[in-house]
């Protein structure tokens, strides 16, 4: 189940390290006391997977990666 959520979230952020950091930050912010941490993480993964990707973020990442190869 969580693997499917992870793959949906990877569609928006291709860098796995950054995705892990974003999920961890969001989990800390959204976690409520007396609830399971796993449920909070699943909720965060669903939010990332169902959200629309930011257009500027993708364009900036593609531009920086192509500049790094040219140098």
Backbone as numpy.savetxt, mean C-alpha at the origin, in Angstrom:
# Nx Ny Nz CAx CAy CAz Cx Cy Cz
-6.63 -15.61 1.81 -7.46 -14.43 1.81 -6.59 -13.18 1.81
-5.63 -13.09 2.73 -4.82 -11.89 2.79 -3.91 -11.78 1.58
-3.54 -12.90 0.98 -2.72 -12.84 -0.23 -3.46 -12.11 -1.34
-4.75 -12.37 -1.49 -5.54 -11.66 -2.49 -5.58 -10.17 -2.19
-5.74 -9.82 -0.93 -5.75 -8.41 -0.55 -4.40 -7.75 -0.82
-3.33 -8.49 -0.60 -1.99 -7.97 -0.85 -1.79 -7.69 -2.32
-2.22 -8.61 -3.18 -2.05 -8.41 -4.62 -2.88 -7.23 -5.12
-4.06 -7.02 -4.54 -4.85 -5.86 -4.92 -4.14 -4.57 -4.50
-3.52 -4.57 -3.33 -2.80 -3.39 -2.85 -1.54 -3.15 -3.66
-0.89 -4.21 -4.14 0.32 -4.06 -4.95 0.02 -3.42 -6.30
-1.22 -3.45 -6.73 -1.58 -2.79 -7.99 -1.42 -1.28 -7.86
-1.51 -0.75 -6.64 -1.40 0.68 -6.41 0.00 1.11 -6.02
0.73 0.24 -5.38 2.10 0.55 -4.96 2.96 -0.65 -5.31
3.81 -0.50 -6.33 4.58 -1.64 -6.82 5.78 -1.98 -5.93
6.26 -1.03 -5.16 7.39 -1.27 -4.28 6.89 -1.94 -3.00
7.28 -3.17 -2.78 6.78 -3.94 -1.63 7.23 -3.35 -0.30
8.43 -2.79 -0.27 8.92 -2.19 0.96 8.06 -1.00 1.35
7.78 -0.12 0.39 6.94 1.04 0.69 5.52 0.62 1.05
5.01 -0.41 0.39 3.68 -0.90 0.73 3.63 -1.40 2.17
4.66 -2.11 2.59 4.72 -2.61 3.96 4.74 -1.46 4.96
5.51 -0.42 4.67 5.55 0.74 5.56 4.21 1.44 5.62
3.54 1.60 4.47 2.24 2.25 4.45 1.19 1.45 5.22
1.22 0.13 5.04 0.25 -0.73 5.74 0.50 -0.66 7.24
1.76 -0.68 7.66 2.08 -0.62 9.09 1.62 0.71 9.71
1.88 1.81 9.01 1.46 3.13 9.53 -0.06 3.21 9.63
-0.73 2.77 8.59 -2.20 2.83 8.59 -2.78 1.91 9.66
-2.16 0.76 9.87 -2.66 -0.16 10.90 -2.53 0.46 12.28
-1.41 1.13 12.53 -1.23 1.79 13.83 -2.27 2.89 14.04
-2.56 3.64 12.98 -3.51 4.75 13.12 -4.95 4.27 13.25
-5.31 3.19 12.56 -6.70 2.76 12.52 -7.06 1.70 13.56
-6.06 1.15 14.25 -6.35 0.07 15.20 -7.13 0.59 16.40
-8.18 -0.13 16.75 -9.00 0.20 17.91 -8.70 -0.80 19.02
-8.68 -0.35 20.26 -8.46 -1.28 21.37 -9.57 -2.35 21.41
-9.23 -3.49 21.92 -10.16 -4.62 22.07 -10.62 -5.21 20.74
-9.85 -4.99 19.68 -10.11 -5.66 18.41 -8.85 -6.40 18.00
-9.03 -7.38 17.16 -7.87 -8.15 16.70 -7.04 -7.33 15.72
-5.73 -7.40 15.86 -4.83 -6.69 14.97 -4.96 -7.22 13.54
-5.21 -8.52 13.40 -5.36 -9.12 12.07 -6.56 -8.53 11.33
-7.64 -8.28 12.05 -8.82 -7.70 11.43 -8.54 -6.26 10.97
-7.79 -5.53 11.77 -7.43 -4.17 11.39 -6.55 -4.18 10.15
-5.58 -5.10 10.10 -4.71 -5.18 8.93 -5.49 -5.55 7.68
-6.42 -6.48 7.81 -7.24 -6.85 6.66 -8.06 -5.66 6.16
-8.57 -4.87 7.10 -9.33 -3.68 6.74 -8.44 -2.69 5.98
-7.21 -2.50 6.45 -6.28 -1.59 5.78 -5.96 -2.10 4.37
-5.71 -3.39 4.24 -5.42 -3.95 2.92 -6.61 -3.75 1.97
-7.83 -3.92 2.48 -9.02 -3.70 1.66 -9.11 -2.25 1.22
-8.81 -1.34 2.14 -8.86 0.08 1.78 -7.84 0.42 0.71
-6.64 -0.12 0.82 -5.62 0.13 -0.20 -6.01 -0.50 -1.52
-6.57 -1.70 -1.47 -6.93 -2.39 -2.70 -8.09 -1.77 -3.44
-9.03 -1.18 -2.70 -10.22 -0.60 -3.32 -10.06 0.87 -3.66
-9.00 1.50 -3.18 -8.83 2.92 -3.46 -8.31 3.14 -4.87
-8.51 4.36 -5.35 -8.01 4.72 -6.68 -6.55 5.11 -6.55
-5.71 4.64 -7.46 -4.30 5.03 -7.40 -4.14 6.51 -7.72
-3.16 7.12 -7.08 -2.89 8.54 -7.32 -2.12 8.66 -8.63
-2.60 9.51 -9.53 -1.98 9.67 -10.85 -0.61 10.31 -10.72
-0.46 11.31 -9.89 0.81 12.00 -9.73 1.88 11.11 -9.14
1.48 10.21 -8.26 2.43 9.32 -7.61 3.04 8.36 -8.63
2.23 7.80 -9.49 2.72 6.88 -10.53 3.63 7.59 -11.51
3.25 8.77 -11.95 4.04 9.51 -12.93 5.39 9.91 -12.34
5.40 10.33 -11.09 6.65 10.73 -10.45 7.58 9.52 -10.28
7.02 8.39 -9.93 7.84 7.19 -9.77 8.43 6.71 -11.08
7.66 6.79 -12.15 8.16 6.38 -13.47 9.23 7.34 -13.95
9.08 8.63 -13.71 10.06 9.61 -14.15 11.37 9.43 -13.40
11.30 9.21 -12.10 12.53 9.08 -11.32 13.27 7.78 -11.67
12.54 6.72 -11.97 13.21 5.47 -12.31 13.88 5.56 -13.68
13.29 6.29 -14.62 13.90 6.42 -15.93 15.11 7.36 -15.87
15.08 8.38 -14.99 16.22 9.26 -14.84 17.40 8.52 -14.23
17.13 7.60 -13.32 18.20 6.84 -12.69 18.92 5.94 -13.68
18.23 5.42 -14.66 18.85 4.56 -15.67 19.69 5.36 -16.64
19.29 6.60 -16.93 20.00 7.41 -17.91 21.35 7.89 -17.37
21.46 8.03 -16.07 22.70 8.56 -15.49 23.79 7.57 -15.40
